[in-house]
Structure formats: C-alpha cells, structure tokens
Coordinates of C-alpha atoms in Angstrom, one line a residue:
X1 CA 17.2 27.0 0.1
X2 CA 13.8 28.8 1.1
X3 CA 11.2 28.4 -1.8
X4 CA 8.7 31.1 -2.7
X5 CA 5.4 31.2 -1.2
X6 CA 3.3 28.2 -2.1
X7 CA 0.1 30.0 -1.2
X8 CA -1.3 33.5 -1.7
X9 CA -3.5 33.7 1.8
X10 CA -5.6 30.9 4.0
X11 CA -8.6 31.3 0.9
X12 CA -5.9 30.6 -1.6
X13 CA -5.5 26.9 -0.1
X14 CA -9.3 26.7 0.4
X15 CA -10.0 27.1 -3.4
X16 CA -6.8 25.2 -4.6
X17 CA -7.9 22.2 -2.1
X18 CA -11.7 22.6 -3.6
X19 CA -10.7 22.3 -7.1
X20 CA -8.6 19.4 -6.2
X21 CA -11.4 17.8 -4.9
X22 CA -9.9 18.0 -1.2
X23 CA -13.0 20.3 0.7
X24 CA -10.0 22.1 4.3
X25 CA -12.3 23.6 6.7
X26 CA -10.4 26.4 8.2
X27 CA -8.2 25.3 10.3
X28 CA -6.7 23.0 8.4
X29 CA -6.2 25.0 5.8
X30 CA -4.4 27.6 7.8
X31 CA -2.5 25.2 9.0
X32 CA -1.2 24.0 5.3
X33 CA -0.7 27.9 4.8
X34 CA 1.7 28.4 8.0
X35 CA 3.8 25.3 6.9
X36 CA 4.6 26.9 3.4
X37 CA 5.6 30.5 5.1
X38 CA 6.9 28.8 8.4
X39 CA 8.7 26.0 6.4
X40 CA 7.7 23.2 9.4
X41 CA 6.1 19.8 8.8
X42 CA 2.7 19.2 9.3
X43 CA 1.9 15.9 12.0
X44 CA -1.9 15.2 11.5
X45 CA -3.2 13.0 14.0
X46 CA -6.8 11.1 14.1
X47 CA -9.1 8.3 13.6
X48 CA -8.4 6.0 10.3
X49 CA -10.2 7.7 7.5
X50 CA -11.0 11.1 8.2
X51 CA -8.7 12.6 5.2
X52 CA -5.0 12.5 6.4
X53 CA -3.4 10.8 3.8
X54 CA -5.2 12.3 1.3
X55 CA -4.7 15.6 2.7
X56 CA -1.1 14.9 1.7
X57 CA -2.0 13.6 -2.1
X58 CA -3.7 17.0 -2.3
X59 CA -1.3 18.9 -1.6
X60 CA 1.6 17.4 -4.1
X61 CA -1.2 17.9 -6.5
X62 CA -2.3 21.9 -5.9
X63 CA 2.1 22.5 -5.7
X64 CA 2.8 20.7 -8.9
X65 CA 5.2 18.7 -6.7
X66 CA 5.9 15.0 -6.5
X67 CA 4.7 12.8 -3.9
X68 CA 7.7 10.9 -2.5
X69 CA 5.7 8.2 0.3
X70 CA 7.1 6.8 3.4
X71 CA 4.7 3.5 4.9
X72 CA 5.4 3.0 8.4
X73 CA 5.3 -0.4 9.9
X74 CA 6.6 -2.4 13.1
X75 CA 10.0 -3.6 13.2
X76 CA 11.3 -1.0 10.6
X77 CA 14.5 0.7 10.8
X78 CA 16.4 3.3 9.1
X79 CA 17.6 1.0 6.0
X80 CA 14.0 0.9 4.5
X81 CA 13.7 4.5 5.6
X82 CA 17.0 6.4 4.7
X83 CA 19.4 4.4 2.7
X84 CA 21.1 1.3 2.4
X85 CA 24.2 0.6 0.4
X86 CA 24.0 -1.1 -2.8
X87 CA 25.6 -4.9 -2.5
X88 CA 25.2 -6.1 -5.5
X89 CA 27.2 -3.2 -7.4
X90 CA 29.8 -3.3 -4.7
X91 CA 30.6 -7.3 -5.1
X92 CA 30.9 -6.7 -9.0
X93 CA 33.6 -4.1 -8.3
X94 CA 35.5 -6.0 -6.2
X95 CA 35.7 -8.5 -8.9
X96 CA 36.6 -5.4 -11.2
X97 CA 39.4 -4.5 -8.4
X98 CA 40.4 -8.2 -8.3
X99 CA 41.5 -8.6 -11.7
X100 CA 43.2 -4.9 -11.6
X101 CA 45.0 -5.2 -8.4
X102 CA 48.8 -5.9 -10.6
X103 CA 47.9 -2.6 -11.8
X104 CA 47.3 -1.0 -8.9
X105 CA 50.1 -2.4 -7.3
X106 CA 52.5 -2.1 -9.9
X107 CA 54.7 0.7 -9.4
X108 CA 55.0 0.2 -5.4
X109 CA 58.4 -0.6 -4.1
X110 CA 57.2 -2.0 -0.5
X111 CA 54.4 -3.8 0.8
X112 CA 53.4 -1.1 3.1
X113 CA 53.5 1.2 0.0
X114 CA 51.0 -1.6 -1.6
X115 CA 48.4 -1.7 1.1
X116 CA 48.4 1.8 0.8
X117 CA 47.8 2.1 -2.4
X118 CA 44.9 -0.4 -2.0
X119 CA 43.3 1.0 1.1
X120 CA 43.0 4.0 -1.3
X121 CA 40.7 2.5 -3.7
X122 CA 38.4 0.9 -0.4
X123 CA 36.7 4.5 -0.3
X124 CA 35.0 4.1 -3.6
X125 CA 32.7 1.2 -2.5
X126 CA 31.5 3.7 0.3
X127 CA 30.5 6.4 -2.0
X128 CA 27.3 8.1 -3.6
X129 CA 28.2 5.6 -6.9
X130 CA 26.4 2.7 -4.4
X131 CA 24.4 4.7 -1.9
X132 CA 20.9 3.4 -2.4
X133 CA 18.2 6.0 -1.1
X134 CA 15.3 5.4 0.2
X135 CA 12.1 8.2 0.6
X136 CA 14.0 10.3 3.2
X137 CA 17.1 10.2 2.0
X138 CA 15.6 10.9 -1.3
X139 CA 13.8 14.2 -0.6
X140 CA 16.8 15.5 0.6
X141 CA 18.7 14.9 -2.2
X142 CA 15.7 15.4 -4.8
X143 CA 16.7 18.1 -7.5
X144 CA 13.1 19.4 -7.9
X145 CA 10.8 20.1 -5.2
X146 CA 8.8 17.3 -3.4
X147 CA 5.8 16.4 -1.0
X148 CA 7.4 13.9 1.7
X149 CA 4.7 12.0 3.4
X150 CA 5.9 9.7 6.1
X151 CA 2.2 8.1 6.4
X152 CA 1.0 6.2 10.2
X153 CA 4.4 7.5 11.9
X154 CA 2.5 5.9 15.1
X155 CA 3.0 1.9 13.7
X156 CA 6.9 2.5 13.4
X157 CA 9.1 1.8 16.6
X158 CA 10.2 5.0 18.4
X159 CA 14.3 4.3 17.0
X160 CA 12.6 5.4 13.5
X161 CA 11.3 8.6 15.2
X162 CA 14.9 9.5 16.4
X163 CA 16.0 9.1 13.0
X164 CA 13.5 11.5 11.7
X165 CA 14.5 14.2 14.1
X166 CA 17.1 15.1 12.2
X167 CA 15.4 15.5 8.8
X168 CA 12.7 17.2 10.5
X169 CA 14.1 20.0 12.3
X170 CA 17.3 21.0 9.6
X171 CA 16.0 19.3 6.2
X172 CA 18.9 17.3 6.2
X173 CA 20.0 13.6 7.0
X174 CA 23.6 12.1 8.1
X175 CA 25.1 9.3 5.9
X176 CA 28.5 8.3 8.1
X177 CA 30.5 6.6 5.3
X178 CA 30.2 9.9 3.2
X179 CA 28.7 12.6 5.4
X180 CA 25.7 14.9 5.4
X181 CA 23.2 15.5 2.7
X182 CA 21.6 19.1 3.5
X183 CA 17.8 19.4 1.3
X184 CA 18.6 22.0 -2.1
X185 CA 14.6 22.2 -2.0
X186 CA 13.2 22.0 1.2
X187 CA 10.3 19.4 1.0
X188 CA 7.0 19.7 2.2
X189 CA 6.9 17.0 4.7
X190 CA 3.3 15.7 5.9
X191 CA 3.5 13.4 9.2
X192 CA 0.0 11.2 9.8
X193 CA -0.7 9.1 13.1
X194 CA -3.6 7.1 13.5
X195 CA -2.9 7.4 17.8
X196 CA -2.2 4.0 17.9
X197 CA 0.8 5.3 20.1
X198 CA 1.6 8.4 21.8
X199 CA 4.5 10.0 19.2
X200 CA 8.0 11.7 21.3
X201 CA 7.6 15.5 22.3
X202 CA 10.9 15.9 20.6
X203 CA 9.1 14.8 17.6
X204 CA 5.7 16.8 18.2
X205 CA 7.9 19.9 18.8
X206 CA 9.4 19.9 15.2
X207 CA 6.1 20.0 13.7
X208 CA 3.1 22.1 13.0
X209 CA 0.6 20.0 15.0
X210 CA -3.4 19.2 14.0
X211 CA -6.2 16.7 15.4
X212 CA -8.5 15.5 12.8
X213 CA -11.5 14.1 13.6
X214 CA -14.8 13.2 11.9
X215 CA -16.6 16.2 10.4
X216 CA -19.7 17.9 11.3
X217 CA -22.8 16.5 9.5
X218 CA -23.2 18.9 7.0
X219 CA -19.5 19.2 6.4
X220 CA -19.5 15.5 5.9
X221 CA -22.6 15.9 3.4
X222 CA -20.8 18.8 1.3
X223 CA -17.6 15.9 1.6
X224 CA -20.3 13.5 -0.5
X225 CA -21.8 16.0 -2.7
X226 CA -18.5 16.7 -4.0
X227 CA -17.7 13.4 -4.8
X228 CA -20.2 13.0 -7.2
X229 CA -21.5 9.8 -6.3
X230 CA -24.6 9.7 -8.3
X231 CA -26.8 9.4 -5.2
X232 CA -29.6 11.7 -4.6
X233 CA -29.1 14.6 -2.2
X234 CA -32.3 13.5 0.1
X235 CA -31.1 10.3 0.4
X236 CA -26.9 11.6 0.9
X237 CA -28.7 13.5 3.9
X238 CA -30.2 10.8 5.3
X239 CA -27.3 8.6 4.6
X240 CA -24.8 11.2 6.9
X241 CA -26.9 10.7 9.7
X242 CA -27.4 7.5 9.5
X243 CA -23.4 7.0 9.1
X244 CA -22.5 9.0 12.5
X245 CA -25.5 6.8 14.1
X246 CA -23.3 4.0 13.6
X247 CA -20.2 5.5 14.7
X248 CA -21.7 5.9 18.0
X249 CA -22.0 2.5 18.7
X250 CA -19.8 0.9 20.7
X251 CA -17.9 -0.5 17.2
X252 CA -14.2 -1.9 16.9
X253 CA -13.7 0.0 14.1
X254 CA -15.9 3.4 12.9
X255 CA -17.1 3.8 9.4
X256 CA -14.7 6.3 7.9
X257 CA -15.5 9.6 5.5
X258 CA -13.8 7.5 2.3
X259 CA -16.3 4.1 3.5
X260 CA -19.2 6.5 3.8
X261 CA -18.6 7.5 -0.1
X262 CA -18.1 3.9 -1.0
X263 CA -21.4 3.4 0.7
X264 CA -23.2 6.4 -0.9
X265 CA -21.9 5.2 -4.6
X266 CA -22.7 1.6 -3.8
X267 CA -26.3 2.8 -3.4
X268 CA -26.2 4.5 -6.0
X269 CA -25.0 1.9 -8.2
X270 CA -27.9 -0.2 -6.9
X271 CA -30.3 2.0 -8.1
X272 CA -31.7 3.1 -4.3
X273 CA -34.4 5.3 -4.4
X274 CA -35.1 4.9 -0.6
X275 CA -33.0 4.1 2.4
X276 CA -34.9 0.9 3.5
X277 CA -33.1 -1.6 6.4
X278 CA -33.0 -4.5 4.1
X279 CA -31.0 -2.4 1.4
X280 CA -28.6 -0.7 4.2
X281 CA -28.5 -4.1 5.8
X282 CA -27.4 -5.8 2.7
X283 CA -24.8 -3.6 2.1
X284 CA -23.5 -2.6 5.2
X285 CA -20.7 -4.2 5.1
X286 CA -18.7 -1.8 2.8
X287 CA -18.9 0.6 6.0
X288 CA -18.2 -1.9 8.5
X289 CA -15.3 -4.5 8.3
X290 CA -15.3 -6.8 11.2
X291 CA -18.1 -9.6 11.8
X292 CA -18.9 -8.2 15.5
X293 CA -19.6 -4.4 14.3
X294 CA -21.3 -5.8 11.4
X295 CA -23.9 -7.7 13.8
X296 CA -24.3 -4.9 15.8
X297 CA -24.8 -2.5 12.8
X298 CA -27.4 -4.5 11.4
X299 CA -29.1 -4.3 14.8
X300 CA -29.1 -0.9 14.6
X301 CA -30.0 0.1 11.3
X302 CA -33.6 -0.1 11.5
X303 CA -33.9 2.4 14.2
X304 CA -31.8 4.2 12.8
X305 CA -33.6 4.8 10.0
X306 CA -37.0 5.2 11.7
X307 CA -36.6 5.0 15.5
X308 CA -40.2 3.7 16.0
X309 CA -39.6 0.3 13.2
X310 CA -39.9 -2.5 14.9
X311 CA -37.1 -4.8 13.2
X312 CA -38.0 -7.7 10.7
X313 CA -36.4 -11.3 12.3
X314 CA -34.9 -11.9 9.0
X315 CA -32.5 -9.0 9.7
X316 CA -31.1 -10.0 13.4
X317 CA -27.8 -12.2 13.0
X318 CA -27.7 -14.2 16.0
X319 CA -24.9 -15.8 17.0
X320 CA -26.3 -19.5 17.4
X321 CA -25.6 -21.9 20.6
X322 CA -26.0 -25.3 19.7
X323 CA -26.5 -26.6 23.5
X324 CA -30.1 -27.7 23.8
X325 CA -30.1 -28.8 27.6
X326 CA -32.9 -27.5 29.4
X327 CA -33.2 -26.8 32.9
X328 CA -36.1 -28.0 34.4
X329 CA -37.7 -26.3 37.7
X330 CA -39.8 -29.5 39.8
X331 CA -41.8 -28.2 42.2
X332 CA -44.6 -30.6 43.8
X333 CA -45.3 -32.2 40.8
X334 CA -44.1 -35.3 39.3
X335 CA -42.7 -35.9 35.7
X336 CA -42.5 -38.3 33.6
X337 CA -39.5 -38.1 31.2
X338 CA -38.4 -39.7 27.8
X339 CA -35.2 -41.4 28.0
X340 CA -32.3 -41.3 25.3
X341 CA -33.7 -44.3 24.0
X342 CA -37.0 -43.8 23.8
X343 CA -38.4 -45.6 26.9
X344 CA -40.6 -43.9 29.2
X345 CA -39.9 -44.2 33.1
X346 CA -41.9 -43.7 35.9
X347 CA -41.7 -41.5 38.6
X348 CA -38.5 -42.4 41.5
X349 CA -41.5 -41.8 44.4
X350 CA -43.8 -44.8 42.5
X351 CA -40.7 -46.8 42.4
X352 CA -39.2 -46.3 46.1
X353 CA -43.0 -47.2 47.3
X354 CA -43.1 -50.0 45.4
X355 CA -39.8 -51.4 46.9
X356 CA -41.3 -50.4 50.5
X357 CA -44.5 -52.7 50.1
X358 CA -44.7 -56.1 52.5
X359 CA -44.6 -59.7 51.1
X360 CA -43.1 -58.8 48.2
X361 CA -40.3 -61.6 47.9
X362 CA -41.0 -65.2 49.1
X363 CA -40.2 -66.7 52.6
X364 CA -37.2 -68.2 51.8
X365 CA -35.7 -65.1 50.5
X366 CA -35.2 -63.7 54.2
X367 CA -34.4 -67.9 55.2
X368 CA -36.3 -70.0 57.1
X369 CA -36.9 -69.8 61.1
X370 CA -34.5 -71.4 62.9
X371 CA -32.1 -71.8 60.0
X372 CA -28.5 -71.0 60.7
X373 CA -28.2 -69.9 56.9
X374 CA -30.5 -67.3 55.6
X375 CA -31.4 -68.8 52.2
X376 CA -31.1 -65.1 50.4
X377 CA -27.5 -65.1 51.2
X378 CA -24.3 -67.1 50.2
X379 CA -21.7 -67.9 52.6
X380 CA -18.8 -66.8 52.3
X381 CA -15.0 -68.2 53.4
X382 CA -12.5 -66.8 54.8
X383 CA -10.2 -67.0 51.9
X384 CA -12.8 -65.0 49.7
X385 CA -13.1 -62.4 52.8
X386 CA -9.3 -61.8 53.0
X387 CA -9.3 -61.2 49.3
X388 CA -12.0 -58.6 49.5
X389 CA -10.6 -56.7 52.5
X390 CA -7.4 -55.4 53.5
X391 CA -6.0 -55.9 57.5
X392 CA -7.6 -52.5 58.5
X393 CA -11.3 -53.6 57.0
X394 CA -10.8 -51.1 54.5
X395 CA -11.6 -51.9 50.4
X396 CA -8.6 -52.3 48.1
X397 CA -8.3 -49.5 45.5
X398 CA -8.3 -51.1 42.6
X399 CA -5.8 -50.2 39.8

C-alpha cells in the first residue's frame, strides 16, 4: 500500500529536520525526500559518529512514526532478526492436545483415520498464534506505519544481508511454515554501515545510497550552536577547530560530532572561560577513548591551541621504561667502576701489569734447579689422569 507524501519539497525536510533538532545539509535531505516519493531504503555509510543513527531517530520523530530498531552484530542470524517460533506456548499445547487426544480420536473407525485426524491438529503449532516476530518481521506486519532502522548492517555476517534482500526490494518477508507476510504500510527503512566491511551490490542496489562524513567547520559549529550547550560561541569556534585538529592525527579512533558536543557541554559545565591546554588536556578524554589517541592528543593540544606554545612537562604522558642500563662508549681512557656491591675496582690494564712484573712469587714457586719436581706443582697419577681424560685426550662432558 503506497502512503501519501511524507514531505512537501527538499526545504520541507530541511525545516522539519531543524525543528527536530537534526541540522540535513542538502544532500542529505534530498536524499530523505526521494525515499518518501521513490519508496526505497536509505543505506548511510560513514565514520562512527557523524549523525547516522540519529538521522534515523529524526526521521520517526518529523513522520509521527514509530521507531522499530534492528542492532547488527557478529554471528547473528535470521532468528534474532525475522522470527522465531514461540516454544514455550507450543509445549503447553501439546500438553493441552495430550489430555484431548480421546476426543479427537473418538469418532475414528481405523487407525489410519486416527493419524489423520491428528496430523490435522499438527498445523496449529505452526501458525501466526506462536510466530514470535522480531524488528523485520514486525514492520511488515505492523498495522500503523513505522521507521525500520537496521543500524551497523556492516557488523552482521553477509547470510543476514541475503535475508534482508527480500524485505528490501518487495516490503515483504517469507515465513515457510505459514507463508508470506507482504508490508500493509510500507516502512521507511534506514540502513547504517560504519565501512567496517564492504556491504553485497545486491544489497547496495536496493537502496538509495549516501556517504557521510565529518562536516565542514562551520557546519559542525552551526551542529553545536544548536545544541545549546551553554558554551560561549568564541570559544565553540575555537573548540571546532581544535576538534578536526585532532582528527588529523594519526588516531585509532576520531573524535565524533556527538563526542565533540559532550566536550563542548563538559566545558561548559566547568565553567571555561578560555580554551587553555591544561583544561583541554584534563578533559580530553570525553573525545578520545583509547589510552594511545589519548597520549597523542595530549601531545598535540597545545599546538593546537597556539602553534608557537612550547608545551608544559607536566602535560607529556610518557610511556616509562624501567631498564636503566647504560651503555658506555670507552675510548682511550680508563674507568673506574662501582660494583653491585659497592666495591670499587681498578682498571683490568693496572691489573694485567701487575701480574706481568718479575720476582713476584718466591723461588720455590717455579721449583728448585735441578729438581725433578717443580715445587709449584702436584704430581699427579695415572689413576687421577684417566679419570680426568677420556681415550681420545678429550674432557668428559659432564652431566
């Protein structure tokens, strides 16, 4: 069933958007236009954060319709998504049918006739009284009109995207146990994809298609002023700029439009009259979320604000290596060097001389002349000499 037009003209969704709080450029609002006269989905694809979801929020709000919300995730399949049958009720009934089987059997004459008759009453477990719906299933069969958004389509495994081809191209979805549901009120379904994954063309091809990305500067500043956040135009200004400085850092994740608003009313809150680094650096972390961005954010904060600061210490976060060996270069001079314990040694060349000078060990030490036993030495027999050396002169490994 084709509803009437949703929007006058492209302005119309402009000024519906704006007094919903929702500020479309263009493009996007002629996009929203030419999916209420062209009766297509809407995929919206870009960064986290730059207004998808919410584009979808706005939209059930401006229509007066309700917001039915399907959240994508790995792993999920079409029982989360479409339907699933309703166990509980179905065991209860069997019970029911238990107790009434004499009944329903009464009046048969063979057996054939009573598994028949029984086989009959197996179709009711398999009917609308147990069909559980899920969002799809449910905006098809949804007896007022409804904004369907299946939100970060990209997370889901590719089976879930053939399932949505159907609902997607002819407003309807296949149940096999009972057959196909066609939409009464077409809904307005909004796809959103964060490009975490490239989506099917088959998909693509069903839908109105729109890259969002991060606004310009003064769209972004209009975004804030609209939001009311209680902090000072001069300093919003700055804010922007200093907002799309950090997204052009090499960062894991960007700060979004939504986190830059956080940031702007947190600011506010605080009472900022002035953009300092120690007051962005303090509260940086409501636009950045992992510790890595975070210590390169506040790294960057003070140039961004003024690129000719020179940064305060304080502000740095260092990652700390707790190795303290130091490498020392020795050229010709000689060092003298404290021990673990404490002990000072001299250098190795004092040392080796010292070894090197005559007459330092007595005369018996190198035996005396003529003796056939130097007295330095111990003899040895050939027992001990055996034990010490294998038959091939070489030293035992020991074990």
């Amino acid at each position: 069933m084709t509803e009437g037009p949703e929007f006058i003209d492209v302005d119309d969704v402009v000024a519906r958007f704006a007094a919903a709080g929702y500020l479309a450029d263009q493009r996007l609002a002629t996009t929203v236009f030419l999916q209420s006269r062209l009766e297509k989905p809407i995929l919206l694809e870009g960064p986290a954060g730059v207004g998808k979801t919410e584009l979808a929020k706005k939209l059930a709000a401006v229509t007066g319709r309700k917001l039915l919300r399907l959240q994508c995730y790995e792993g999920q399949d079409e029982t989360t998504a479409l339907y699933e049958w309703d166990y509980g009720k179905q065991l209860l009934y069997t019970q029911v049918l238990r107790e009434k089987i004499s009944q329903v059997v009464a009046d048969t004459a063979t057996l054939s006739e009573a598994v028949d008759r029984i086989g009959a009453e197996e179709g009711v477990f398999f009917s609308e009284r147990f069909l559980a719906p899920r969002p799809l299933l449910e905006a098809v069969r949804s007896t007022e009109p409804v904004v369907l958004l299946i939100d970060e389509v990209d997370r889901a495994d590719e089976a879930l995207e053939a399932v949505l081809l159907e609902l997607l191209a002819e407003y309807q979805v296949s149940v096999p146990e009972i057959g196909t549901f066609v939409a009464t009120h077409r809904p307005l379904i909004v796809l959103t994809s964060n490009n975490t994954r490239d989506l099917s063309a088959a998909l693509k091809r069903r839908c109105l298609h729109l890259s969002l990305d991060y606004p310009t500067a003064d769209r972004e500043l209009e975004i804030i002023r609209s939001k009311d956040t209680g902090l000072a135009d001069s300093l919003a200004e700055k804010l922007v700029q200093i907002v799309r400085g950090l997204r052009e850092l090499d960062l894991r994740k960007a700060p979004s439009i939504s986190e830059a608003i956080d940031w702007a009313r947190t600011l506010a809150v605080l009472g900022a009259d002035e953009l300092t680094p120690e007051i962005l650096s303090q509260t940086a972390n409501v636009v950045v979320k992992y510790d890595r961005d975070l210590t390169r954010a506040v790294d960057a904060l003070a140039r961004l604000v003024d690129p000719n600061a020179v940064v305060p210490e304080h502000l740095h976060s260092h990652d700390h290596d707790h190795d303290h060996g130091h490498s020392h270069s020795h050229g010709a001079h000689t060092h003298t060097h404290d021990d673990d314990h404490g002990h000072t040694s001299s250098s190795g060349a004092a040392k080796r001389a010292a070894k090197d000078e005559p007459g330092r060990h007595g005369d018996d030490y190198y035996g005396s002349p003529g003796s056939k036993t130097d007295a330095g030495t111990r003899a040895v027999s050939a027992s001990q000499g055996a034990r010490s050396f294998n038959a091939g002169g070489r030293r035992k490994r020991p074990f």
